[in-house]
Amino acid sequence: MKARVVLLAISLGTPLVAGSAQQKRDPMAGMDHMRGMKHDSAAMPIPMPKGMPMIPGLVGLVPSGGAFLPGAAVDPAQLPAAKPSQVVRLRTGDTLDLTAMLVRRTIKGHDFAMYGFNGQVPGPLIRVRQNATIIVRFHNHIDLPSAVHWHGVRLDNRSDGASGVTQEPVAPGGSFVYSVHFPDAGLYWYHPHVREDVEQAMGLFGNMIVDSPIPDYYARVNSEHVMLLDDLLINDDTLVPFGGDGPDFALMGRVGNVLLVNGELGYTLHVKKGEVARFYLTNAASSRTFNLSFAGVPVKVVASDQSRFEHEELVPSVLLAPAERYVVDVRFPRPGRYAIINAVQTINHYKGEFEAEVDTLGLVTVDPAPVKADYQRAFATLRVNSAVGAEIDQYRKYFDKAPDKHLTLTVQTTGLPLATVQFMTIDTAYYAPVEWIDGMPDMHWLSTSKQVRWIIRDDATRKENMDIDWHVARGSVVKLRIFNDPKSFHPMQHPIHLHGQRMLVVARDGVPTRNQVWKDTALIPVGSTVDLLIDASNPGDWMLHCHIAEHLGSGMMAVMHVDR
């Protein structure tokens, strides 16, 4: 197969352009035994992709720092079985007890000790009205310190749940009380902000839907469905352990080989002919970016992280980086079965070729009986959300202003196995804007947060990560320009998330975004420069970080201080 390039839309904006892929001779021939890692005679517990052999110099090595799995001393059969997510409707002043606990999950016929909120995976679906304020009493009953971050919500800084910035981690057996105010309608989610690479991956996540008081905020549909996308890394009947002292898979991030929807394999849905279904989509995976479609049926994109789009659009697929959310409507016109698929273009790093990969996440079965209320006309109407456009109009005068801050995303490594260093020296001769799967899991598994330091660098001061001292005045409009260095040791896309504020993606590589929406997470492809316009209206100390869990755990975070 010849190497080729695929263009994929990012957030309905500028297409991505991959770098040139080059055919390479076998770079592994003649490699010596590698140093810098612990050796173990056990077989590598990492399932390798089809056609990708293990790098000879890495065989028999295991990451330093020990290993961890939830409930290691507990028989999964003695744990309560995880339950599906249940809807909890709350009003201002209501209190929710939210408990992180060990649960038993059965995946591919095997029982595993994992985590859940209130015994549910995903956790309870919290549904509130816009401008509601609720109290959440968090109880930590798992075997790690934890906390809860209310992702995307512009709440009081003290309740943000950012360990080390707004609170100390909650020790096992401890509790913490959050006051969560919801100023914006939209789709949000909650998850830990301590060892996300373990706790989030093991099931601690859930959605929040904030309903607008406007009756026709969204067009009418026949049904609504929540889809939380996730993956797990499993080798036969065993969960691949996590790093004990800190994240492993620190280069790529942990990409699972089992794709899940709402914590389960094989999502199913039954609808009637002509039904218009609304899907609330969230990517809860540690590192995987999804490209979701519905068997060729047009998808109407309605909203993203924190608002509706200026105008609705029909698209063939929806791209979701880790932590991103989209609200989409889909009409199923004919009886039959419709596959929900994740179709991506992968790289075979061994051969230096691009290859297609398609995974079926679930099936929608459309019954022959027609739906009672036919919303075909409403679905065909691409609404212009004038209220969204009018609010954003106040910020358009800032779109072309000079950036207030320039950041560069890169990486530093030390002590990696020589085989990894030699392979990466050759492999980075080409790159893709987005790596959709892990084509070299053996190499990435052996990289730990002690050896890999992912970096957000302030170009003006050369300060990095938590050394960046960034203060802005409350009410200011800040333009942030971020460049993802393609010449770094491991070029990799980064979904950048800003806590407690909202932002607009105003341009990608100098091309203005044509359809605006308020975001809290933006994907920065390799080699790209992205301009973000931040509405710094919420005072406090707010984290800015990559939402690939292993990158965050390897230092890729800074703090923006919004001064009162």
PDB file of N, CA and C in Angstrom, residues 19-63:
ATOM      1  N   GLY A  19       1.957  15.241   7.197  1.00  0.00           N
ATOM      2  CA  GLY A  19       3.269  15.344   6.591  1.00  0.00           C
ATOM      3  C   GLY A  19       3.522  14.173   5.661  1.00  0.00           C
ATOM      4  N   SER A  20       4.586  14.210   4.918  1.00  0.00           N
ATOM      5  CA  SER A  20       4.861  13.140   3.956  1.00  0.00           C
ATOM      6  C   SER A  20       5.275  11.875   4.683  1.00  0.00           C
ATOM      7  N   ALA A  21       4.732  10.754   4.250  1.00  0.00           N
ATOM      8  CA  ALA A  21       5.121   9.452   4.806  1.00  0.00           C
ATOM      9  C   ALA A  21       6.168   8.833   3.896  1.00  0.00           C
ATOM     10  N   GLN A  22       7.226   8.319   4.499  1.00  0.00           N
ATOM     11  CA  GLN A  22       8.320   7.781   3.708  1.00  0.00           C
ATOM     12  C   GLN A  22       8.480   6.296   3.980  1.00  0.00           C
ATOM     13  N   GLN A  23       8.686   5.555   2.902  1.00  0.00           N
ATOM     14  CA  GLN A  23       9.008   4.146   3.071  1.00  0.00           C
ATOM     15  C   GLN A  23      10.384   4.049   3.725  1.00  0.00           C
ATOM     16  N   LYS A  24      10.525   3.109   4.700  1.00  0.00           N
ATOM     17  CA  LYS A  24      11.787   2.981   5.407  1.00  0.00           C
ATOM     18  C   LYS A  24      12.210   1.528   5.430  1.00  0.00           C
ATOM     19  N   ARG A  25      13.514   1.291   5.420  1.00  0.00           N
ATOM     20  CA  ARG A  25      14.015  -0.047   5.639  1.00  0.00           C
ATOM     21  C   ARG A  25      13.817  -0.417   7.098  1.00  0.00           C
ATOM     22  N   ASP A  26      13.935  -1.685   7.402  1.00  0.00           N
ATOM     23  CA  ASP A  26      13.733  -2.155   8.768  1.00  0.00           C
ATOM     24  C   ASP A  26      14.745  -1.483   9.700  1.00  0.00           C
ATOM     25  N   PRO A  27      14.269  -0.607  10.620  1.00  0.00           N
ATOM     26  CA  PRO A  27      15.202   0.103  11.486  1.00  0.00           C
ATOM     27  C   PRO A  27      15.645  -0.719  12.687  1.00  0.00           C
ATOM     28  N   MET A  28      15.072  -1.912  12.847  1.00  0.00           N
ATOM     29  CA  MET A  28      15.353  -2.689  14.046  1.00  0.00           C
ATOM     30  C   MET A  28      16.539  -3.637  13.888  1.00  0.00           C
ATOM     31  N   ALA A  29      16.982  -3.824  12.664  1.00  0.00           N
ATOM     32  CA  ALA A  29      18.030  -4.819  12.429  1.00  0.00           C
ATOM     33  C   ALA A  29      19.299  -4.452  13.198  1.00  0.00           C
ATOM     34  N   GLY A  30      19.857  -5.461  13.886  1.00  0.00           N
ATOM     35  CA  GLY A  30      21.157  -5.281  14.524  1.00  0.00           C
ATOM     36  C   GLY A  30      21.138  -4.480  15.803  1.00  0.00           C
ATOM     37  N   MET A  31      19.948  -4.303  16.426  1.00  0.00           N
ATOM     38  CA  MET A  31      19.910  -3.527  17.660  1.00  0.00           C
ATOM     39  C   MET A  31      20.502  -4.330  18.812  1.00  0.00           C
ATOM     40  N   ASP A  32      21.268  -3.651  19.635  1.00  0.00           N
ATOM     41  CA  ASP A  32      21.846  -4.283  20.804  1.00  0.00           C
ATOM     42  C   ASP A  32      20.817  -4.346  21.929  1.00  0.00           C
ATOM     43  N   HIS A  33      21.131  -5.108  22.973  1.00  0.00           N
ATOM     44  CA  HIS A  33      20.260  -5.159  24.143  1.00  0.00           C
ATOM     45  C   HIS A  33      20.258  -3.786  24.804  1.00  0.00           C
ATOM     46  N   MET A  34      19.088  -3.329  25.243  1.00  0.00           N
ATOM     47  CA  MET A  34      18.952  -1.952  25.660  1.00  0.00           C
ATOM     48  C   MET A  34      19.180  -1.776  27.157  1.00  0.00           C
ATOM     49  N   ARG A  35      19.528  -0.554  27.515  1.00  0.00           N
ATOM     50  CA  ARG A  35      19.782  -0.242  28.912  1.00  0.00           C
ATOM     51  C   ARG A  35      18.712   0.724  29.409  1.00  0.00           C
ATOM     52  N   GLY A  36      18.703   0.941  30.716  1.00  0.00           N
ATOM     53  CA  GLY A  36      17.858   1.975  31.288  1.00  0.00           C
ATOM     54  C   GLY A  36      16.497   1.490  31.751  1.00  0.00           C
ATOM     55  N   MET A  37      16.199   0.210  31.609  1.00  0.00           N
ATOM     56  CA  MET A  37      14.898  -0.304  32.035  1.00  0.00           C
ATOM     57  C   MET A  37      15.104  -1.570  32.860  1.00  0.00           C
ATOM     58  N   LYS A  38      14.074  -1.892  33.661  1.00  0.00           N
ATOM     59  CA  LYS A  38      14.102  -3.153  34.393  1.00  0.00           C
ATOM     60  C   LYS A  38      13.844  -4.309  33.438  1.00  0.00           C
ATOM     61  N   HIS A  39      14.420  -5.452  33.740  1.00  0.00           N
ATOM     62  CA  HIS A  39      14.246  -6.630  32.894  1.00  0.00           C
ATOM     63  C   HIS A  39      13.369  -7.645  33.608  1.00  0.00           C
ATOM     64  N   ASP A  40      12.578  -8.348  32.842  1.00  0.00           N
ATOM     65  CA  ASP A  40      11.689  -9.360  33.385  1.00  0.00           C
ATOM     66  C   ASP A  40      11.568 -10.460  32.352  1.00  0.00           C
ATOM     67  N   SER A  41      11.624 -11.689  32.817  1.00  0.00           N
ATOM     68  CA  SER A  41      11.565 -12.816  31.888  1.00  0.00           C
ATOM     69  C   SER A  41      10.145 -13.073  31.393  1.00  0.00           C
ATOM     70  N   ALA A  42       9.131 -12.454  32.037  1.00  0.00           N
ATOM     71  CA  ALA A  42       7.747 -12.667  31.627  1.00  0.00           C
ATOM     72  C   ALA A  42       7.506 -12.068  30.255  1.00  0.00           C
ATOM     73  N   ALA A  43       6.563 -12.655  29.544  1.00  0.00           N
ATOM     74  CA  ALA A  43       6.215 -12.119  28.235  1.00  0.00           C
ATOM     75  C   ALA A  43       5.603 -10.727  28.392  1.00  0.00           C
ATOM     76  N   MET A  44       5.820  -9.895  27.402  1.00  0.00           N
ATOM     77  CA  MET A  44       5.286  -8.550  27.449  1.00  0.00           C
ATOM     78  C   MET A  44       3.755  -8.592  27.499  1.00  0.00           C
ATOM     79  N   PRO A  45       3.133  -7.911  28.470  1.00  0.00           N
ATOM     80  CA  PRO A  45       1.673  -7.982  28.609  1.00  0.00           C
ATOM     81  C   PRO A  45       0.947  -7.006  27.701  1.00  0.00           C
ATOM     82  N   ILE A  46       1.587  -6.570  26.631  1.00  0.00           N
ATOM     83  CA  ILE A  46       0.992  -5.565  25.753  1.00  0.00           C
ATOM     84  C   ILE A  46       0.583  -6.224  24.445  1.00  0.00           C
ATOM     85  N   PRO A  47      -0.698  -6.188  24.086  1.00  0.00           N
ATOM     86  CA  PRO A  47      -1.096  -6.723  22.772  1.00  0.00           C
ATOM     87  C   PRO A  47      -0.611  -5.809  21.657  1.00  0.00           C
ATOM     88  N   MET A  48       0.072  -6.380  20.676  1.00  0.00           N
ATOM     89  CA  MET A  48       0.630  -5.597  19.585  1.00  0.00           C
ATOM     90  C   MET A  48      -0.353  -5.538  18.413  1.00  0.00           C
ATOM     91  N   PRO A  49      -0.374  -4.422  17.688  1.00  0.00           N
ATOM     92  CA  PRO A  49      -1.250  -4.332  16.513  1.00  0.00           C
ATOM     93  C   PRO A  49      -0.867  -5.351  15.451  1.00  0.00           C
ATOM     94  N   LYS A  50      -1.842  -5.721  14.645  1.00  0.00           N
ATOM     95  CA  LYS A  50      -1.595  -6.678  13.577  1.00  0.00           C
ATOM     96  C   LYS A  50      -0.530  -6.144  12.632  1.00  0.00           C
ATOM     97  N   GLY A  51       0.459  -6.968  12.335  1.00  0.00           N
ATOM     98  CA  GLY A  51       1.507  -6.588  11.392  1.00  0.00           C
ATOM     99  C   GLY A  51       2.630  -5.770  11.990  1.00  0.00           C
ATOM    100  N   MET A  52       2.545  -5.457  13.292  1.00  0.00           N
ATOM    101  CA  MET A  52       3.603  -4.675  13.930  1.00  0.00           C
ATOM    102  C   MET A  52       4.360  -5.557  14.904  1.00  0.00           C
ATOM    103  N   PRO A  53       5.593  -5.983  14.567  1.00  0.00           N
ATOM    104  CA  PRO A  53       6.361  -6.819  15.492  1.00  0.00           C
ATOM    105  C   PRO A  53       6.899  -5.994  16.652  1.00  0.00           C
ATOM    106  N   MET A  54       7.199  -6.683  17.754  1.00  0.00           N
ATOM    107  CA  MET A  54       7.828  -5.999  18.879  1.00  0.00           C
ATOM    108  C   MET A  54       9.253  -5.618  18.510  1.00  0.00           C
ATOM    109  N   ILE A  55       9.685  -4.479  19.009  1.00  0.00           N
ATOM    110  CA  ILE A  55      11.060  -4.047  18.769  1.00  0.00           C
ATOM    111  C   ILE A  55      11.987  -4.982  19.555  1.00  0.00           C
ATOM    112  N   PRO A  56      12.907  -5.666  18.882  1.00  0.00           N
ATOM    113  CA  PRO A  56      13.729  -6.672  19.571  1.00  0.00           C
ATOM    114  C   PRO A  56      14.436  -6.146  20.815  1.00  0.00           C
ATOM    115  N   GLY A  57      14.919  -4.929  20.767  1.00  0.00           N
ATOM    116  CA  GLY A  57      15.658  -4.387  21.906  1.00  0.00           C
ATOM    117  C   GLY A  57      14.805  -4.106  23.116  1.00  0.00           C
ATOM    118  N   LEU A  58      13.476  -4.209  22.974  1.00  0.00           N
ATOM    119  CA  LEU A  58      12.588  -3.921  24.101  1.00  0.00           C
ATOM    120  C   LEU A  58      11.999  -5.175  24.721  1.00  0.00           C
ATOM    121  N   VAL A  59      12.200  -6.323  24.093  1.00  0.00           N
ATOM    122  CA  VAL A  59      11.635  -7.563  24.606  1.00  0.00           C
ATOM    123  C   VAL A  59      12.235  -7.876  25.979  1.00  0.00           C
ATOM    124  N   GLY A  60      11.380  -8.189  26.949  1.00  0.00           N
ATOM    125  CA  GLY A  60      11.834  -8.533  28.282  1.00  0.00           C
ATOM    126  C   GLY A  60      11.949  -7.362  29.229  1.00  0.00           C
ATOM    127  N   LEU A  61      11.771  -6.131  28.747  1.00  0.00           N
ATOM    128  CA  LEU A  61      11.826  -4.962  29.613  1.00  0.00           C
ATOM    129  C   LEU A  61      10.452  -4.669  30.192  1.00  0.00           C
ATOM    130  N   VAL A  62      10.418  -4.096  31.391  1.00  0.00           N
ATOM    131  CA  VAL A  62       9.180  -3.612  31.994  1.00  0.00           C
ATOM    132  C   VAL A  62       9.442  -2.210  32.527  1.00  0.00           C
ATOM    133  N   PRO A  63       8.393  -1.379  32.619  1.00  0.00           N
ATOM    134  CA  PRO A  63       8.608  -0.013  33.122  1.00  0.00           C
ATOM    135  C   PRO A  63       9.093  -0.014  34.565  1.00  0.00           C
TER     136      PRO A  63
END
